[in-house]
Coordinates of C-alpha atoms and ligand atoms in Angstrom, one line a residue:
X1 CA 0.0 0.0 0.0
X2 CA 1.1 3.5 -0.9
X3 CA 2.1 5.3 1.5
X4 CA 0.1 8.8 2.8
X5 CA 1.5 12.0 3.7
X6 CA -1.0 15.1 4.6
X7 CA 0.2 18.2 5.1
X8 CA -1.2 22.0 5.7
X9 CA -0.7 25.1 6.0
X10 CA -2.6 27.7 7.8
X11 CA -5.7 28.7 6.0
X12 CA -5.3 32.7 5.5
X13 CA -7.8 35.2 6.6
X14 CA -8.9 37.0 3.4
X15 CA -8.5 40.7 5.0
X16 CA -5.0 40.9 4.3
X17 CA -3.0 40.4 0.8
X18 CA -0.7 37.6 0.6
X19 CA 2.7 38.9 2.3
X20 CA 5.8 37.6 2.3
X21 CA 4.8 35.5 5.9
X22 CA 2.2 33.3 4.3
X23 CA 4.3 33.1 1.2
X24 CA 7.1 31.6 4.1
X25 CA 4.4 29.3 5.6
X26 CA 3.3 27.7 2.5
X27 CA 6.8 27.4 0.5
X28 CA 7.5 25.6 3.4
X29 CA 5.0 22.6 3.3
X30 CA 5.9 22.5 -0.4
X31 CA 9.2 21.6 0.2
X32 CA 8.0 19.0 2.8
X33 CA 5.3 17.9 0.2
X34 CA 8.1 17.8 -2.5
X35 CA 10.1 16.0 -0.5
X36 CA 8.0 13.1 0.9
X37 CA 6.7 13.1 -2.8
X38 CA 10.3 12.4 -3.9
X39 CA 10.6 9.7 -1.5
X40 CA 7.4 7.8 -2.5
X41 CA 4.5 8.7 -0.6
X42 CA 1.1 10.0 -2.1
X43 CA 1.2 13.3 -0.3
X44 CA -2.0 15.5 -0.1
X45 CA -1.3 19.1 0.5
X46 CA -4.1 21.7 1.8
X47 CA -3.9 24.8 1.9
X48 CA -6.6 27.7 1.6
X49 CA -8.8 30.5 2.9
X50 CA -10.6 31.9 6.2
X51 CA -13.3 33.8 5.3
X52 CA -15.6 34.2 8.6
X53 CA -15.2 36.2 11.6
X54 CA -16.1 39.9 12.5
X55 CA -12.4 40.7 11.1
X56 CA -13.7 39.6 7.8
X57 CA -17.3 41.2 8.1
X58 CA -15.8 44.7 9.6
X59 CA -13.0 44.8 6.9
X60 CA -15.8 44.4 4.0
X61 CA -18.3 47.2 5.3
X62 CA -14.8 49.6 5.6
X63 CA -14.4 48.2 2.0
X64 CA -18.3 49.2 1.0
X65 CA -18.2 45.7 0.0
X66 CA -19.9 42.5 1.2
X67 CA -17.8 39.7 3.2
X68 CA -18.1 37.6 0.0
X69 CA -17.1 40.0 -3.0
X70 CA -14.0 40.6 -0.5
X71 CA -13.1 36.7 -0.2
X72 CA -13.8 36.4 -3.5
X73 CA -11.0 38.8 -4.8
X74 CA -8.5 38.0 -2.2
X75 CA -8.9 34.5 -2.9
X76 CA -8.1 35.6 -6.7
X77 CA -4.7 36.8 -5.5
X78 CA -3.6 34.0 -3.3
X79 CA -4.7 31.8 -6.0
X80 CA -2.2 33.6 -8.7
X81 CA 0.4 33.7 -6.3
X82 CA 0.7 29.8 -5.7
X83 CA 1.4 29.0 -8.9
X84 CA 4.4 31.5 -9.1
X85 CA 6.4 30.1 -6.4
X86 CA 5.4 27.0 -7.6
X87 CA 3.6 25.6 -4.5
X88 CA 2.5 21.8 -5.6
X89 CA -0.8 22.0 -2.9
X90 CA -3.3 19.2 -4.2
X91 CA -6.0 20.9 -2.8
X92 CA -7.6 24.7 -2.0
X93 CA -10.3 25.1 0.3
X94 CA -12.6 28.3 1.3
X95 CA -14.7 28.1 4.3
X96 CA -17.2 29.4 2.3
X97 CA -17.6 26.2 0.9
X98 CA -20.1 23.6 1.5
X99 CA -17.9 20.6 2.1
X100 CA -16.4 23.0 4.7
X101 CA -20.3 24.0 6.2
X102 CA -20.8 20.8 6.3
X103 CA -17.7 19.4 8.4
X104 CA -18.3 22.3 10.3
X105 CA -22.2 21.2 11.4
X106 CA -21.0 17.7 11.7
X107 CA -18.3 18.5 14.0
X108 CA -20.6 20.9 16.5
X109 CA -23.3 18.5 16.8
X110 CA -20.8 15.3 17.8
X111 CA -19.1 17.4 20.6
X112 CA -22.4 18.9 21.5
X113 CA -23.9 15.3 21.6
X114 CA -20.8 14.3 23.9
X115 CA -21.7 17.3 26.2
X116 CA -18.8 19.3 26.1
X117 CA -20.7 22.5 24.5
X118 CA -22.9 24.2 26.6
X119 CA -25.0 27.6 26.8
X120 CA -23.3 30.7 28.9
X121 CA -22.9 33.9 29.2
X122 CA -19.8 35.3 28.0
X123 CA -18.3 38.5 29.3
X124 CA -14.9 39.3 29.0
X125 CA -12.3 41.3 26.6
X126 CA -12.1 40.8 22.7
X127 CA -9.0 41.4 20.4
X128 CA -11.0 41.9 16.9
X129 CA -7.4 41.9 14.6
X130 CA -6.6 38.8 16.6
X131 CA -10.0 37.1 16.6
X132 CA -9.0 36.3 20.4
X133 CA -10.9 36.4 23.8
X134 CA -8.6 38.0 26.5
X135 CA -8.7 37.8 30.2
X136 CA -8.3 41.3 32.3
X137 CA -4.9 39.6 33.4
X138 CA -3.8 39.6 30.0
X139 CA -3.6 43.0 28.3
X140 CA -0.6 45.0 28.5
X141 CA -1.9 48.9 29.2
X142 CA -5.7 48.1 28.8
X143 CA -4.0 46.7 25.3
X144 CA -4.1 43.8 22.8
X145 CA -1.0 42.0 23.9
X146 CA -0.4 40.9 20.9
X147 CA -1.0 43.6 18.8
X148 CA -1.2 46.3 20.9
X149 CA -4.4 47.3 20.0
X150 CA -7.7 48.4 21.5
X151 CA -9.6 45.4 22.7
X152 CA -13.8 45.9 23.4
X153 CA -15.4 44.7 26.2
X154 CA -18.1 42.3 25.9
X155 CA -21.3 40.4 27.0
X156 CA -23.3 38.1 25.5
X157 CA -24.9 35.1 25.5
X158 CA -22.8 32.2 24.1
X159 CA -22.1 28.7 23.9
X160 CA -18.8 27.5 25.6
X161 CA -16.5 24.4 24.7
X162 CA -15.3 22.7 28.3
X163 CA -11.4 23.2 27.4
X164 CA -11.5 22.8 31.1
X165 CA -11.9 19.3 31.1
X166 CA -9.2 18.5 28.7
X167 CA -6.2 19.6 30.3
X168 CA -5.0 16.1 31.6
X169 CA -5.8 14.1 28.5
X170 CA -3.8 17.0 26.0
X171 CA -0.9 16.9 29.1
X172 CA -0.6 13.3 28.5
X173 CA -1.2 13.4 24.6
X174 CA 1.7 15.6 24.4
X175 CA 4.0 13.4 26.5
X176 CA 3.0 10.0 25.1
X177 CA 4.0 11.8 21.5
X178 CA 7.5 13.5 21.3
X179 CA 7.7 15.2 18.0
X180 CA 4.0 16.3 18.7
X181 CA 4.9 20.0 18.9
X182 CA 8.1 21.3 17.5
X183 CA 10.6 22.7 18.0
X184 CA 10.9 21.8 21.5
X185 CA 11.0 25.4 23.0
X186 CA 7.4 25.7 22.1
X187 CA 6.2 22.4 23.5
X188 CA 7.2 24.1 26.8
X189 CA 6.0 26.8 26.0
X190 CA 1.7 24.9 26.0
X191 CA 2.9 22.5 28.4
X192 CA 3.4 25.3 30.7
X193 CA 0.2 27.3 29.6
X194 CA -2.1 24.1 30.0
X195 CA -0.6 23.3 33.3
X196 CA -1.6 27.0 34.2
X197 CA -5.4 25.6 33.9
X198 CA -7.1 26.2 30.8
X199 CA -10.7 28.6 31.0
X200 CA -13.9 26.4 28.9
X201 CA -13.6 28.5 25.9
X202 CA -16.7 30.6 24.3
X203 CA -17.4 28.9 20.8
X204 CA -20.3 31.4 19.5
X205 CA -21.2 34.5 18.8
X206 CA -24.4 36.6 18.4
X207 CA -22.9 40.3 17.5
X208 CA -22.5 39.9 13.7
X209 CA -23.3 37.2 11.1
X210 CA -20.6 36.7 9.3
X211 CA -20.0 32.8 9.8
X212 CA -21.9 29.2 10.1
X213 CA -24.7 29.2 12.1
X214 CA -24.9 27.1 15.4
X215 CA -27.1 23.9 14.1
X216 CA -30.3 24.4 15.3
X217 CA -29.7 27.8 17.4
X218 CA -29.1 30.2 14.4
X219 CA -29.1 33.9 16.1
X220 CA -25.4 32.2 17.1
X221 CA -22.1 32.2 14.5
X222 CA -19.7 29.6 15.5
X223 CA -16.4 31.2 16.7
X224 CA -14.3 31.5 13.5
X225 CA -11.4 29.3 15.4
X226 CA -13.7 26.7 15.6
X227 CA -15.0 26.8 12.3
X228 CA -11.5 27.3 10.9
X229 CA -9.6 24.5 12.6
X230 CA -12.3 22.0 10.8
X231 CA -10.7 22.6 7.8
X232 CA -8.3 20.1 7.6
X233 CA -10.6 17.9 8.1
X234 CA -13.1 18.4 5.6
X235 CA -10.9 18.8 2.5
X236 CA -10.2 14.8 3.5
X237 CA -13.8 14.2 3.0
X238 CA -15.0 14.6 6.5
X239 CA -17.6 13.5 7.7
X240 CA -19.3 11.6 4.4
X241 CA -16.2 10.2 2.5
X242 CA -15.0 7.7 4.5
X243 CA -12.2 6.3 2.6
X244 CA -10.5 9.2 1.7
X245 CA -11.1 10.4 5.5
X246 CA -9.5 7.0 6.8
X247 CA -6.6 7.4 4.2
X248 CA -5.5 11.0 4.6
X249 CA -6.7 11.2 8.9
X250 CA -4.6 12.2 11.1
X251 CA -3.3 15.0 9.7
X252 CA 1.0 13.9 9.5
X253 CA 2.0 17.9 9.6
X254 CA 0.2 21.4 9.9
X255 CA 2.9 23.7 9.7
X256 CA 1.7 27.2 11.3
X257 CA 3.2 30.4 12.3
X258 CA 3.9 31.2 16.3
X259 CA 1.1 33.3 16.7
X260 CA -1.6 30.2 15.9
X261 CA 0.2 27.9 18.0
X262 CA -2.2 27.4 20.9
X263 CA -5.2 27.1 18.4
X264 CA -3.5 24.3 17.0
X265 CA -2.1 22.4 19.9
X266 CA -4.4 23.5 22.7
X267 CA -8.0 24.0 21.2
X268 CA -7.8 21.9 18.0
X269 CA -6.7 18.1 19.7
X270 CA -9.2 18.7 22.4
X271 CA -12.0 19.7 19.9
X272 CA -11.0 16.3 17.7
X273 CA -10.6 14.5 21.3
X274 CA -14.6 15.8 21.9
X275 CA -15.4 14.2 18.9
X276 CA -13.6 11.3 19.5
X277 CA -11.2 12.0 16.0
X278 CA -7.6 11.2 16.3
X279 CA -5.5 13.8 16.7
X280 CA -2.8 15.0 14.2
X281 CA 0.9 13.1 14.6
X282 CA 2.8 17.0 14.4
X283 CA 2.3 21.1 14.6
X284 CA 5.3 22.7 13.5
X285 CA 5.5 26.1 14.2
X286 CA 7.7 28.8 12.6
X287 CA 9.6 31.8 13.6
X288 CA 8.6 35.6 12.6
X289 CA 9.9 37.5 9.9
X290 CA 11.0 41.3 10.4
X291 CA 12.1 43.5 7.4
X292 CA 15.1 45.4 7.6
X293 CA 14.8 44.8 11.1
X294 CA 11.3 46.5 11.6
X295 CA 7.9 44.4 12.5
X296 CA 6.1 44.0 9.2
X297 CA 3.0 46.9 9.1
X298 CA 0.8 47.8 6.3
X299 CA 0.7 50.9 8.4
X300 CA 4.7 51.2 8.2
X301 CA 4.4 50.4 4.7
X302 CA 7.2 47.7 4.9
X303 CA 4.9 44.9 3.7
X304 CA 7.1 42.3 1.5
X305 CA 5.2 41.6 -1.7
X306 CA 6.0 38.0 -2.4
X307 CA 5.0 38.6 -6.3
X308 CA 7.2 41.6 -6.6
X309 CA 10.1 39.3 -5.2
X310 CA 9.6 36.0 -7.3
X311 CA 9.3 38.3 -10.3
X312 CA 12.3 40.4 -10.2
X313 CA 14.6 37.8 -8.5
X314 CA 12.9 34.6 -9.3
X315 CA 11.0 31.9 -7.7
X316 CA 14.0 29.1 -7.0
X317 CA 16.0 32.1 -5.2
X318 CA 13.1 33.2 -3.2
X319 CA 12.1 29.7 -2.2
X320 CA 15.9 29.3 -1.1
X321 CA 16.7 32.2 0.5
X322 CA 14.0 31.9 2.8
X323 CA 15.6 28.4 4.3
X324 CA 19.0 29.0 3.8
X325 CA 19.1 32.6 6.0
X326 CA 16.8 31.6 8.8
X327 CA 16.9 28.2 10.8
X328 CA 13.0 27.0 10.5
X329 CA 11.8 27.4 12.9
X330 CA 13.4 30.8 14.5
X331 CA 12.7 34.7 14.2
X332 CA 14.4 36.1 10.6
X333 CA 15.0 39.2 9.0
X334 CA 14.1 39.6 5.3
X335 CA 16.4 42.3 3.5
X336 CA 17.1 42.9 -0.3
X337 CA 20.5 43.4 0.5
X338 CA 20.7 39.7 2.2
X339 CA 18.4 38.1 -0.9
X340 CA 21.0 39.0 -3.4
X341 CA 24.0 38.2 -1.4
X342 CA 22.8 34.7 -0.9
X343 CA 22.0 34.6 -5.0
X344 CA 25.6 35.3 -5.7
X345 CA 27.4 33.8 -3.2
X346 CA 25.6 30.6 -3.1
X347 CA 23.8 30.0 -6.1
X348 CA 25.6 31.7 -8.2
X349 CA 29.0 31.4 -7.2
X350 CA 29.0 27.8 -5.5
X351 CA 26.1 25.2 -7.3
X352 CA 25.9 27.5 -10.8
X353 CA 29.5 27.4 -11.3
X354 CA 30.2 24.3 -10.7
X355 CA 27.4 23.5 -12.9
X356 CA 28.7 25.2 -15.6
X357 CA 32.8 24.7 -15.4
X358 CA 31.5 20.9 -15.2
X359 CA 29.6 20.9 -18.3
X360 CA 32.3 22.9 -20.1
X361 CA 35.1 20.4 -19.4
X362 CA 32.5 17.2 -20.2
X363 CA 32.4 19.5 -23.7
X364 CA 36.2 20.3 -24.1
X365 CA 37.3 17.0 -22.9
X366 CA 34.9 13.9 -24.1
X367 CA 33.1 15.5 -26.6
X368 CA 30.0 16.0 -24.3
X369 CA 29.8 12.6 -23.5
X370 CA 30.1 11.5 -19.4
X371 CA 32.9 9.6 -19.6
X372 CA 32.5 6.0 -17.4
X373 CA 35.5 6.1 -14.5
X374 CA 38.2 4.0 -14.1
X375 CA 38.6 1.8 -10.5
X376 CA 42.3 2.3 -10.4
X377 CA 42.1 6.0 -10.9
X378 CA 39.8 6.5 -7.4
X379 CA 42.1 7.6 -4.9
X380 CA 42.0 9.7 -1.7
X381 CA 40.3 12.7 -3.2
X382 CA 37.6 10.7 -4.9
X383 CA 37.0 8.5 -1.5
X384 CA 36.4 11.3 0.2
X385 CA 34.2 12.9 -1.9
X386 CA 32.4 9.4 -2.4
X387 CA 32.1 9.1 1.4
X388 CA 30.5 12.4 1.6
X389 CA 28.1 11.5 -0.3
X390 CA 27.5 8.1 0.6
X391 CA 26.6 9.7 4.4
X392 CA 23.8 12.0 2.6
X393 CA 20.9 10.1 2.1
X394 CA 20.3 9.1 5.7
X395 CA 21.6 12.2 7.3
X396 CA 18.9 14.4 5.1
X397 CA 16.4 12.2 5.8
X398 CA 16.2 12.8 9.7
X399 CA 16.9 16.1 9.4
X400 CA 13.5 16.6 7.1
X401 CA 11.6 14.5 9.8
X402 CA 11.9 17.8 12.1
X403 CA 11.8 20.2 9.3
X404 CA 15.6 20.8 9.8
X405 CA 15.4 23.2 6.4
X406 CA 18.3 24.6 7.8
X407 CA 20.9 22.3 8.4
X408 CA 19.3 19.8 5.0
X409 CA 20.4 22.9 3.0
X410 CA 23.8 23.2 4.9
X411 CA 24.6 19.5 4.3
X412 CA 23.6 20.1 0.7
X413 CA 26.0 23.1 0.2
X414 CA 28.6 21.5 2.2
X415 CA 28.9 19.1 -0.5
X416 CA 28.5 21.8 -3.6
X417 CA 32.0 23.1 -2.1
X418 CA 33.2 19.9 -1.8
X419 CA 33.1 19.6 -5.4
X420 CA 34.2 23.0 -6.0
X421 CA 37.3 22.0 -3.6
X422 CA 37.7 19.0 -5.7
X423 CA 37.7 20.4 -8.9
X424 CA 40.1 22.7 -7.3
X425 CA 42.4 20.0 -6.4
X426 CA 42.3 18.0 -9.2
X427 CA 43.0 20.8 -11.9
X428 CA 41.7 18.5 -14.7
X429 CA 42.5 21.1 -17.3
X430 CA 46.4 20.2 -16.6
X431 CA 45.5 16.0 -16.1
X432 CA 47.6 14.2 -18.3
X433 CA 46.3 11.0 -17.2
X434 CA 43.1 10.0 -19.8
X435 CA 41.7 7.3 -16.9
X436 CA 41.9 9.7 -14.0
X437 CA 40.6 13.0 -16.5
X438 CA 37.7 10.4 -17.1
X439 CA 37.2 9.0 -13.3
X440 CA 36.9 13.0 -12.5
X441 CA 34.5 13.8 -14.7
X442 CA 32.3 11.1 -14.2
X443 CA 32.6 12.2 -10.5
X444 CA 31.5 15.8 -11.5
X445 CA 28.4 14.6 -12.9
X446 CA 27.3 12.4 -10.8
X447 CA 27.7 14.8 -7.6
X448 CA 25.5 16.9 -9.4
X449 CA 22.6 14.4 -10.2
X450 CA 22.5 13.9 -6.4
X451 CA 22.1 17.6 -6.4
X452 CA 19.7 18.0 -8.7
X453 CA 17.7 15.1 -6.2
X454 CA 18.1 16.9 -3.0
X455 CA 17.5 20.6 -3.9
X456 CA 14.5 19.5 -6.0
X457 CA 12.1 20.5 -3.0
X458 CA 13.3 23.8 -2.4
X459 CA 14.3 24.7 -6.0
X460 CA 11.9 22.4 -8.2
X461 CA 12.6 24.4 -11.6
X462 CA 16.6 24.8 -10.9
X463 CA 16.7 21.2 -10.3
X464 CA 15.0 20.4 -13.5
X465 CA 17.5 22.9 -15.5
X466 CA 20.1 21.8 -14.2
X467 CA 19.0 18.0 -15.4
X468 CA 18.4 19.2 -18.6
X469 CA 22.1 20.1 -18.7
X470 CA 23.2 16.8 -17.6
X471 CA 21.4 15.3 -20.1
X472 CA 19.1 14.0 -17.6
X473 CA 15.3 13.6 -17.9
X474 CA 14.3 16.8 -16.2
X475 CA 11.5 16.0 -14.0
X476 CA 11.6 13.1 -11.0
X477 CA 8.2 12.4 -10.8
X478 CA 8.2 8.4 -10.8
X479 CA 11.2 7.8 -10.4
X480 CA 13.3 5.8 -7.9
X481 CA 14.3 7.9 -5.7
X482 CA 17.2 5.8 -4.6
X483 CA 18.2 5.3 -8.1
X484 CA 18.4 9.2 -8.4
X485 CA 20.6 9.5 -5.5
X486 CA 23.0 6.3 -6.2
X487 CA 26.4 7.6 -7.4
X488 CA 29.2 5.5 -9.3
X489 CA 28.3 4.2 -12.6
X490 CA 24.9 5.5 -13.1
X491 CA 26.2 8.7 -15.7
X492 CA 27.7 7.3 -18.1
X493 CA 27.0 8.2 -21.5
X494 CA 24.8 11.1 -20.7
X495 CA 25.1 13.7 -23.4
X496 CA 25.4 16.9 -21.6
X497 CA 24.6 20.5 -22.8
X498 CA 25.6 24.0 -22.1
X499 CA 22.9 26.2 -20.9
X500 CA 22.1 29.5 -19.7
X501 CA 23.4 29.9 -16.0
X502 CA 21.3 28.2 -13.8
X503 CA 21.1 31.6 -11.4
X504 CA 22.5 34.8 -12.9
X505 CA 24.2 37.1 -10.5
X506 CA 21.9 40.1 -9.7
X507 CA 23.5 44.3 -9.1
Ligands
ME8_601 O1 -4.0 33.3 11.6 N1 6.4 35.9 9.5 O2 -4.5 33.6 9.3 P1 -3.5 34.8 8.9 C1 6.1 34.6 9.3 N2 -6.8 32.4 9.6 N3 4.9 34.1 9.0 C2 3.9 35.0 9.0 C3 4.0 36.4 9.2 C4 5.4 36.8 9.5 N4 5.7 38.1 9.6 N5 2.8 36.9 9.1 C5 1.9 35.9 8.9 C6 -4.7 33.1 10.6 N6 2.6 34.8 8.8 C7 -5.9 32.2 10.6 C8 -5.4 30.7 10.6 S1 -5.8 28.1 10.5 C9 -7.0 27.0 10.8 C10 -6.4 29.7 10.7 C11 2.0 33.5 8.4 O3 -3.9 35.2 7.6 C12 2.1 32.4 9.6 O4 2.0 31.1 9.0 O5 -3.4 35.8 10.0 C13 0.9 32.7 10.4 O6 0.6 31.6 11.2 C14 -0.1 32.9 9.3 O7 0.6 33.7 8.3 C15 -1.3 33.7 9.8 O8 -2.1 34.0 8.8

């Protein structure tokens, strides 16, 4: 049986234009999707829109527009900018939808049925920008604490979840599953807010009515977390396609920003836990990105546009820089100055280089041909190099099981300048020796079809160009994967070609 791999991103309120943080999100379970894909498994990737809440409704009447016509044309933007980073999602859901109103319904009813919603009275402070209740304990100045903005005071009636209740069993979930929540600084970080005691949570709302109606009590909207959260499960066919749902459910990954970290590992596993659904195996949840060292503010005006960057620096660069400046995981900064740096330092200088000195003396030297090598012409150099490479594979491998990005790219570049060092040492442009000239050559080529394997998920279309120079088919859907990555002896006779540089230095 094939194996499954499901993994989402957040689904992004459609108030705000697509910036260069869900841009960061999303590139990021494409790589993972890419990735697992590589390695075999039939990978379903969600991502989409949340289109409820007051946030929604309020930003519409500002705009003279209804809630709707506002979804509609953000979701017109996000859905252009997929495509030009390349994101490979399988799937793109609205909460507008009906699948979604209906997972929704279906989800209310079973935890209702269980008991753990009830009717309340809710009075407390609200963070509109943040969709979030807040507790008089927890605003900084009369303040948002988050955002630092006013917050309103209010009382209603509403229906409550019993988060209460749950505080043991998502205590013991946590423990029972390492890995649950990563990294491992923010696994303390609920651990310690759930051992604080957790407040039953209010789940509806009667001020606007902008949302899904509470099933059979419809002057209530169901809190837009709630509503939200179900996402992931409906676009796996919850609650009427059962084999899908049983294929794709648990959820392997949702990969999220800080800020949505306690919806996701606090509130979401005890809402599945209500409705007795398993809960997903991991939450992964990213670091921040400033610009130029400033928080990120429309208001500022600082707001990267990811278009803008993909466009004028291209899509490959962007989708590397983004992993290769920041450990995953950890606050960044995002500066032009730093973007090009990295293109001609690392992509440039270091993998296009060695691309193209490689082709050139496969050209100069055997016709274009790859040349097979010669056993008694392997000697320190080419061990080394060999056993480099031969340590890859496994390395990589755990390092993508926490979403290492980071340290998968350093091991991947740690080899480009191996080969660069190599070529270096080898000067085969002064080799007098025809078996040894051949055994480096073949080296050369194969080092970079192991490249072109493992810096596929971060820079599908490089990979493929680069390929296409080797005389490789370009694309690796299908194939082996360890084939792909096996080194000696698997080169020969590819006809290689000059192309255009894989990443031309930018000014
Ligand atoms: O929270 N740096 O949607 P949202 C890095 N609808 N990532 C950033 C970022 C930044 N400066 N700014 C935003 C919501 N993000 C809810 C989610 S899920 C069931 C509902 C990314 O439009 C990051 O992934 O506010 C963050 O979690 C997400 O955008 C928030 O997107």
């Amino acid at each position: 049986m094939t194996k499954t791999f499901y993994v989402t991103t957040p689904i992004y309120y459609v108030n705000d234009v697509p910036h260069i943080g869900h841009a960061y999100t999303t590139v990021a379970a494409d790589v993972i999707a890419r990735y697992k894909r590589l390695r075999g498994f039939d990978v379903h990737f969600l991502t989409g829109t949340d289109e409820h809440g007051m946030k929604v409704e309020k930003s519409a009447a500002e705009a003279m527009i209804s809630p709707i016509e506002l979804a509609n044309s953000v979701v017109e933007r996000y859905k252009k900018l997929w495509p030009l980073l390349n994101i490979s999602n399988t799937d793109f859901i609205r909460t507008t939808e009906g699948r979604h109103k209906t997972a929704v319904d279906r989800i209310w009813s079973d935890v209702k049925k269980k008991g753990d919603i009830y009717l309340g009275h809710y009075e407390d402070w609200y963070c509109t920008p943040c969709e979030t209740f807040l507790t008089e304990l927890q605003l900084v100045d009369g303040k948002c604490p988050e955002c630092l903005r006013e917050v309103e005071k209010l009382t209603e009636e509403s229906y409550f979840f019993k988060l209460s209740e749950f505080g043991d069993s998502l205590i013991e979930y946590i423990e029972k599953n390492p890995g649950f929540i990563e990294p491992a600084s923010r696994e303390r970080e609920i651990t310690n807010f759930i051992k604080t005691g957790l407040r039953d949570l209010s789940v509806s709302r009667t001020t606007f009515s902008w949302g899904i109606p509470v099933p059979d009590d419809p002057k209530h909207v169901i809190y837009v977390w709630f509503d939200a959260l179900t996402n992931y499960l409906a676009s796996v066919g919850y609650p009427n396609d059962d084999l899908k749902f049983k294929k794709y459910w648990p959820a392997d990954l949702h990969i999220i920003g800080k800020d949505i970290l306690r919806f996701h590992t606090v509130y979401w596993p005890a809402f599945l836990e209500s409705a007795e659904l398993p809960k997903p195996k991991k939450v992964f949840a990213h670091g921040w990105w400033t610009v130029d060292g400033a928080k990120m503010s429309k208001s500022t005006g600082n707001v990267v546009d990811p278009v803008a960057i993909a466009e004028e620096y291209g899509t490959d660069q962007f989708r590397f820089f983004l992993f290769r400046e920041v450990p995953f995981g950890a606050d960044g900064d995002f500066s032009i100055e730093a973007l090009k740096s990295r293109i001609n330092s690392e992509l440039a200088n270091d993998l296009g280089n060695l691309l193209s000195r490689s082709v050139s003396m496969i050209i100069k030297y055997r016709d274009g041909v790859v040349p097979d090598y010669v056993e008694a012409s392997i000697g320190e150099l080419e061990n080394e190099l060999l056993n480099s490479f031969s340590a890859l594979s496994s390395s990589i491998d755990k390092l993508f099981a926490h979403l290492n990005y980071y340290d998968v790219l350093n091991e991947i570049w740690l080899r480009v300048r191996e080969m660069n060092a190599y070529v270096g040492n080898c000067e085969p442009w002064k080799e007098t020796d025809d078996d040894k000239l051949s055994t480096v050559l073949h080296l050369l080529a194969a080092g970079l079809k192991v490249l072109s394997v493992y810096i596929n998920p971060f820079m599908p279309t490089a990979s493929e160009k680069l390929r296409v120079q080797l005389g490789l088919s370009p694309s690796l859907e299908g194939k082996d994967f360890d084939d792909e990555i096996s080194f000696l002896g698997t080169v020969n006779g590819l006809k290689v070609t000059k192309g255009d540089p894989l990443f031309p230095k930018v000014d």
